[in-house]
Short mmCIF file of N, CA and C in Angstrom, two decimals:
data_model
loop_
_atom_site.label_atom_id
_atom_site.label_comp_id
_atom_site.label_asym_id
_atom_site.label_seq_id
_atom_site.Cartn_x
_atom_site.Cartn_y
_atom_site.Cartn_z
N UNK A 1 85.69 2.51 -59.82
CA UNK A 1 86.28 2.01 -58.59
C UNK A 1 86.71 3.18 -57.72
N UNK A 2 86.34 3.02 -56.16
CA UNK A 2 86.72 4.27 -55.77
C UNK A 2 88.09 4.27 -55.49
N UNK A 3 88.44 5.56 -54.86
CA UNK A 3 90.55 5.86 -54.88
C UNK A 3 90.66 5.04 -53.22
N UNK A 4 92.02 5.29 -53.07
CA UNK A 4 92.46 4.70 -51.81
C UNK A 4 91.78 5.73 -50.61
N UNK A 5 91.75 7.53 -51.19
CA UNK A 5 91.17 8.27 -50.24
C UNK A 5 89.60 8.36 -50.06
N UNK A 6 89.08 8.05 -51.08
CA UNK A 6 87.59 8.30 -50.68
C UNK A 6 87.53 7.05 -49.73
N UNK A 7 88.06 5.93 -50.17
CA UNK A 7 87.59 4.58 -49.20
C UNK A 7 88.07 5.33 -47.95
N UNK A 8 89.30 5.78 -47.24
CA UNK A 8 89.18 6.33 -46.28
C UNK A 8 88.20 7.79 -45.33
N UNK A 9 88.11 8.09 -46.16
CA UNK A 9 86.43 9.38 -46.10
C UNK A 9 85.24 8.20 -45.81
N UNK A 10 85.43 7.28 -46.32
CA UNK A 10 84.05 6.52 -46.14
C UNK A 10 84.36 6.13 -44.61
N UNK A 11 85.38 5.57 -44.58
CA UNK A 11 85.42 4.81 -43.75
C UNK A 11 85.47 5.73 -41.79
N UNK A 12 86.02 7.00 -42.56
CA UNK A 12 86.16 7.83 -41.48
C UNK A 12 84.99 8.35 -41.12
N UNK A 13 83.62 8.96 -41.49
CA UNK A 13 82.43 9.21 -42.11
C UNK A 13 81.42 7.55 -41.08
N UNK A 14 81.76 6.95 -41.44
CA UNK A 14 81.54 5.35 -40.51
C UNK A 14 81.71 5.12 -39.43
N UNK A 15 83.03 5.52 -38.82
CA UNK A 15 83.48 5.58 -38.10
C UNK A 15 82.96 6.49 -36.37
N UNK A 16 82.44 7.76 -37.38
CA UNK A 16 82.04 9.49 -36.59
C UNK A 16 80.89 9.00 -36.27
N UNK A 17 80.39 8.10 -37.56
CA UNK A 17 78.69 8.06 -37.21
C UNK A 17 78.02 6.65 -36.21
N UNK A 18 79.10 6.32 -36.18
CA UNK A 18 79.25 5.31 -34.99
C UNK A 18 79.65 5.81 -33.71
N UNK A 19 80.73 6.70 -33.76
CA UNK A 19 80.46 7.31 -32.01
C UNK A 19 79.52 7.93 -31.99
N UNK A 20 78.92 8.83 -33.21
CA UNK A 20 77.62 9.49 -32.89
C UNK A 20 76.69 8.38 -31.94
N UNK A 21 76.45 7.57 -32.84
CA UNK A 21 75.49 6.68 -31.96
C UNK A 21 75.61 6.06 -30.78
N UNK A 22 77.10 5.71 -30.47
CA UNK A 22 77.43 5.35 -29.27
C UNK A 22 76.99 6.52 -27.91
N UNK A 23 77.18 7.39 -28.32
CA UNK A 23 76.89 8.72 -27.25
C UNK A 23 75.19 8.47 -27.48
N UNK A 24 74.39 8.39 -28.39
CA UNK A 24 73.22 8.52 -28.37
C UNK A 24 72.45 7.36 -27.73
N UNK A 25 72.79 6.32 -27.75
CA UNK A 25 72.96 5.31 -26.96
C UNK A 25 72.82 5.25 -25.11
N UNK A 26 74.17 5.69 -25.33
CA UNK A 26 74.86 6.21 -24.07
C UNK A 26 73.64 7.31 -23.14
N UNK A 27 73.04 8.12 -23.83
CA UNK A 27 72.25 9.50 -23.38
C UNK A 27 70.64 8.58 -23.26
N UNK A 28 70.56 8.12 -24.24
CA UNK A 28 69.55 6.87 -24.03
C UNK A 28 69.35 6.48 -22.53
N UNK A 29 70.28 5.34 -22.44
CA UNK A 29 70.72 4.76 -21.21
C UNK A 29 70.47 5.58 -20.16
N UNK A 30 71.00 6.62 -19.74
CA UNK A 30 71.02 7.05 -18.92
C UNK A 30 69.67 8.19 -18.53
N UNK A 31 68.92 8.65 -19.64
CA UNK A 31 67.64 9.08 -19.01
C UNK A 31 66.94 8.17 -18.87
N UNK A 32 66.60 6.58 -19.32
CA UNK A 32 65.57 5.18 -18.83
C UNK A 32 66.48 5.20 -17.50
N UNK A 33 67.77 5.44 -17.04
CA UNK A 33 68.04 4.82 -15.79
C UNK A 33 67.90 5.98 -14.61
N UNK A 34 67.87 7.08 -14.99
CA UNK A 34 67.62 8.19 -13.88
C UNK A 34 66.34 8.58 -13.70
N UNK A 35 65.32 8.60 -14.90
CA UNK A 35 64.05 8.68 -14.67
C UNK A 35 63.22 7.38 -14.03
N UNK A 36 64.05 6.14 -14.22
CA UNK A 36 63.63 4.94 -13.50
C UNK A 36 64.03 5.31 -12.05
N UNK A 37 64.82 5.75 -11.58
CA UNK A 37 65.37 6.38 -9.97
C UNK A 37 64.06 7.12 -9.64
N UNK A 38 63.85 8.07 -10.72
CA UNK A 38 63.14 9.47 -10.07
C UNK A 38 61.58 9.03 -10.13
N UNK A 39 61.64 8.12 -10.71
CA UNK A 39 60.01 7.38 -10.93
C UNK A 39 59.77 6.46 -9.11
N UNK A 40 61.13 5.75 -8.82
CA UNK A 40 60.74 5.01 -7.63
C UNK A 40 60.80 6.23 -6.60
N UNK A 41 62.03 6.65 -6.81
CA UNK A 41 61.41 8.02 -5.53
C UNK A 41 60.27 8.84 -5.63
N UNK A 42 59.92 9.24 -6.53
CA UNK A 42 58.09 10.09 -6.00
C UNK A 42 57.55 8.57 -5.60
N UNK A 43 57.03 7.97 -6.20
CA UNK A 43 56.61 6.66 -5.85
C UNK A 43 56.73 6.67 -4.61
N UNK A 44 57.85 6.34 -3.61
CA UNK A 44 58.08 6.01 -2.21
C UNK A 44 57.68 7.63 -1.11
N UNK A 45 57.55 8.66 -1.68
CA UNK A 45 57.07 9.45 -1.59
C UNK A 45 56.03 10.07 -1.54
N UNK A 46 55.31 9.75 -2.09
CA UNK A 46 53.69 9.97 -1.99
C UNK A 46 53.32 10.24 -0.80
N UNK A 47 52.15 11.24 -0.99
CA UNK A 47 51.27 11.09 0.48
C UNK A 47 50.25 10.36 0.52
N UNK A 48 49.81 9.87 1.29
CA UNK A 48 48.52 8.81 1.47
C UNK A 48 47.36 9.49 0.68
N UNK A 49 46.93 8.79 -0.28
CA UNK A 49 45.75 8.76 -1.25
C UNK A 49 45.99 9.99 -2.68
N UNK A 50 47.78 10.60 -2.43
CA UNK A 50 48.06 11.61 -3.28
C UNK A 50 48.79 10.73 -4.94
N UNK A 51 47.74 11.08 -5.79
CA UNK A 51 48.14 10.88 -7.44
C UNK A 51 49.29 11.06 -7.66
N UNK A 52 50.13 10.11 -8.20
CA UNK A 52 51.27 9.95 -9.09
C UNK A 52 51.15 11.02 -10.24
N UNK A 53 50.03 11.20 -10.81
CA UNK A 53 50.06 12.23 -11.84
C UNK A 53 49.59 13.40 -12.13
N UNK A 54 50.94 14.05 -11.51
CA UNK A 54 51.46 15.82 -11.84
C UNK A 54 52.55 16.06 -12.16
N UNK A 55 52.68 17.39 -12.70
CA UNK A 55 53.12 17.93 -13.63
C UNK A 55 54.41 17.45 -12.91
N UNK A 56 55.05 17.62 -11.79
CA UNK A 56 55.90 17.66 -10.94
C UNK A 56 56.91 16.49 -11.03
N UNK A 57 56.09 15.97 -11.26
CA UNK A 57 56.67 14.19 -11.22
C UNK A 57 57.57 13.46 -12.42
N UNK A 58 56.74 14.68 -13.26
CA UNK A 58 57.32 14.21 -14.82
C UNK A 58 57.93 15.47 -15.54
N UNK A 59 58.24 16.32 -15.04
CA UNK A 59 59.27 17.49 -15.13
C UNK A 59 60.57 17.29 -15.78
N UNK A 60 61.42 16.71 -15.20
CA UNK A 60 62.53 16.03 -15.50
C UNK A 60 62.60 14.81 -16.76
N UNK A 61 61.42 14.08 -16.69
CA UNK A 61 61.39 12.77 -18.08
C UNK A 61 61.14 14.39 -19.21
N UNK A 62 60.37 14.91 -19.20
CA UNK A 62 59.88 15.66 -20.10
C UNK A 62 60.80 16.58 -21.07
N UNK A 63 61.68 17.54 -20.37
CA UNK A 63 62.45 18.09 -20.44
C UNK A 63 64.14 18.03 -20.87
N UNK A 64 64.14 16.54 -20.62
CA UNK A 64 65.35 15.71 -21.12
C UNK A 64 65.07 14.71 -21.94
N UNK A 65 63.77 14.74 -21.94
CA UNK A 65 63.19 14.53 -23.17
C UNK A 65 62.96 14.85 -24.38
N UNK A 66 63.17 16.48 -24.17
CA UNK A 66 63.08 16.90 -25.25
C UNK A 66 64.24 16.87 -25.88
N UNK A 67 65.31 16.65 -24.90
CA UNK A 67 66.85 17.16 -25.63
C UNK A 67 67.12 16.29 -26.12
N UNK A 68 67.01 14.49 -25.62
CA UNK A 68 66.78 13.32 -26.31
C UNK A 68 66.29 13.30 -27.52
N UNK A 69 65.09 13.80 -27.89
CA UNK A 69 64.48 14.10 -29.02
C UNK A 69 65.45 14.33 -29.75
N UNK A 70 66.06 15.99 -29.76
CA UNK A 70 66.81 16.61 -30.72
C UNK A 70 68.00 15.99 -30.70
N UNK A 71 68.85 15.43 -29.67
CA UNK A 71 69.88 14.19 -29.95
C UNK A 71 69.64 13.55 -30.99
N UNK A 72 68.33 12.96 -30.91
CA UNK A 72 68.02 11.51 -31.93
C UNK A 72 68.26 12.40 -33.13
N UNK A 73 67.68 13.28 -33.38
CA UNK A 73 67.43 13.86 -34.63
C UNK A 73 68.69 14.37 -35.34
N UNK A 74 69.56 15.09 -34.34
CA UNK A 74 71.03 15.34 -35.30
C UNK A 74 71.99 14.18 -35.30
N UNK A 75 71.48 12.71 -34.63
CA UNK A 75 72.05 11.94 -35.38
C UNK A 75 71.44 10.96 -36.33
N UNK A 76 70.09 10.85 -36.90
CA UNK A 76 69.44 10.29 -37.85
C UNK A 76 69.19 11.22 -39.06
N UNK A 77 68.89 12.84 -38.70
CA UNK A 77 68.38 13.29 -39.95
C UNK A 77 69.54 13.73 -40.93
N UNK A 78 70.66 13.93 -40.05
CA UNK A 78 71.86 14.25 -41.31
C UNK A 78 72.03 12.99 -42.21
N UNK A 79 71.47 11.74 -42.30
CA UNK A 79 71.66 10.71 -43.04
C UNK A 79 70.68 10.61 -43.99
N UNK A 80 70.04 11.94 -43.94
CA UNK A 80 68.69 12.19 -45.37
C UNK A 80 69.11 13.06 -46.12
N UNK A 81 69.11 12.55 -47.62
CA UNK A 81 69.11 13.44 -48.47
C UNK A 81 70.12 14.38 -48.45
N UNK A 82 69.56 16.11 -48.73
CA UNK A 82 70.84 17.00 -48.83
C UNK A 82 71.77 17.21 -47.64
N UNK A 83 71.32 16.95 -46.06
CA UNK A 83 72.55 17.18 -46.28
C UNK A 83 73.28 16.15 -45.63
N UNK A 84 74.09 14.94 -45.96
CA UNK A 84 75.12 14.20 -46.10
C UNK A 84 75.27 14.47 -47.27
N UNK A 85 74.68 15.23 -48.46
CA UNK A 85 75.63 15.63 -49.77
C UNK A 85 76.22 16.93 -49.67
N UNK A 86 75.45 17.43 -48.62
CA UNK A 86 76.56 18.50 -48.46
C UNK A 86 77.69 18.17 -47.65
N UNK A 87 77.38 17.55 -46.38
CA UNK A 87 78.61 17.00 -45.59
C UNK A 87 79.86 16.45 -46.72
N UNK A 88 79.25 15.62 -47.43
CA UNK A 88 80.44 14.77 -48.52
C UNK A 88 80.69 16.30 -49.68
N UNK A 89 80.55 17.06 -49.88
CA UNK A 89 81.37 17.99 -50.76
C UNK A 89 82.07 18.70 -50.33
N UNK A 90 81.83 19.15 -49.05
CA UNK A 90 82.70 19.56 -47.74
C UNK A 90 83.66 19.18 -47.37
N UNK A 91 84.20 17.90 -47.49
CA UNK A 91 84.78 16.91 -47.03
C UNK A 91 85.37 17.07 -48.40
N UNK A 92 85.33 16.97 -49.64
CA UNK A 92 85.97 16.80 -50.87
C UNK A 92 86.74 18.06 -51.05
N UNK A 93 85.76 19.04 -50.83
CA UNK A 93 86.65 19.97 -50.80
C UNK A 93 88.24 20.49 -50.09
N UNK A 94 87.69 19.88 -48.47
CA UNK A 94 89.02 19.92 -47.70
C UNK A 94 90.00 19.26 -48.18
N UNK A 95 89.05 18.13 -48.94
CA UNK A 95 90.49 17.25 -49.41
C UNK A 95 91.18 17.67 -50.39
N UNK A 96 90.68 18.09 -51.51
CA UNK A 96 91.31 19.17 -52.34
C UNK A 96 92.27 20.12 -51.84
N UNK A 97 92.00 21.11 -51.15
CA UNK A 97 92.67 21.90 -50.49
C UNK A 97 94.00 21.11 -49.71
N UNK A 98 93.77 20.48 -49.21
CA UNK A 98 95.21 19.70 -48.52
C UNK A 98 96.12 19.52 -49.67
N UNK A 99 95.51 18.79 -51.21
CA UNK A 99 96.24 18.10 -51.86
C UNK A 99 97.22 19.28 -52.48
N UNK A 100 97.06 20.44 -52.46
CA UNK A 100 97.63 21.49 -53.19
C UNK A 100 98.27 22.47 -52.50
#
């Protein structure tokens, strides 16, 4: 059965990884809603018979795209394997240290 403190480590641990996602969410949201802006403005922009597709246009999706990417990733891949076991011995440890 676990102690009264690990249930709180869990629960705190639950908690982090829920605003994590809320912000990731959040960063979500807001590149579909600014690249939806920046998509109707070239759009209304164009010159007569000039292609939607260049490099120019998609600069901005691309690029905050990538950071999106690595968002997603430091909040899904710490939930593989080693390290949330390292996060949780880390965490045991501090707790140790307090208790003494």
């Amino acid at each position: 059965m676990e102690t009264y403190d690990e249930e709180n480590v869990r629960y705190e641990q639950a908690r982090r990884q829920v605003e994590r996602l809320r912000g990731f969410y959040g960063h979500l949201f807001a590149y579909i809603a600014v690249n939806a802006m920046i998509v109707v403005y070239n759009i209304k922009h164009l010159e007569p018979g000039e292609s939607y597709f260049q490099f120019k246009n998609f600069f901005t999706a691309t690029f905050w795209g990538i950071g999106l990417v690595a968002h997603a990733i430091a909040i899904y891949l710490p939930n593989i394997g080693f390290i949330s076991d390292w996060e949780e011995k880390q965490i045991r440890k501090l707790m140790e240290k307090k208790k003494k």
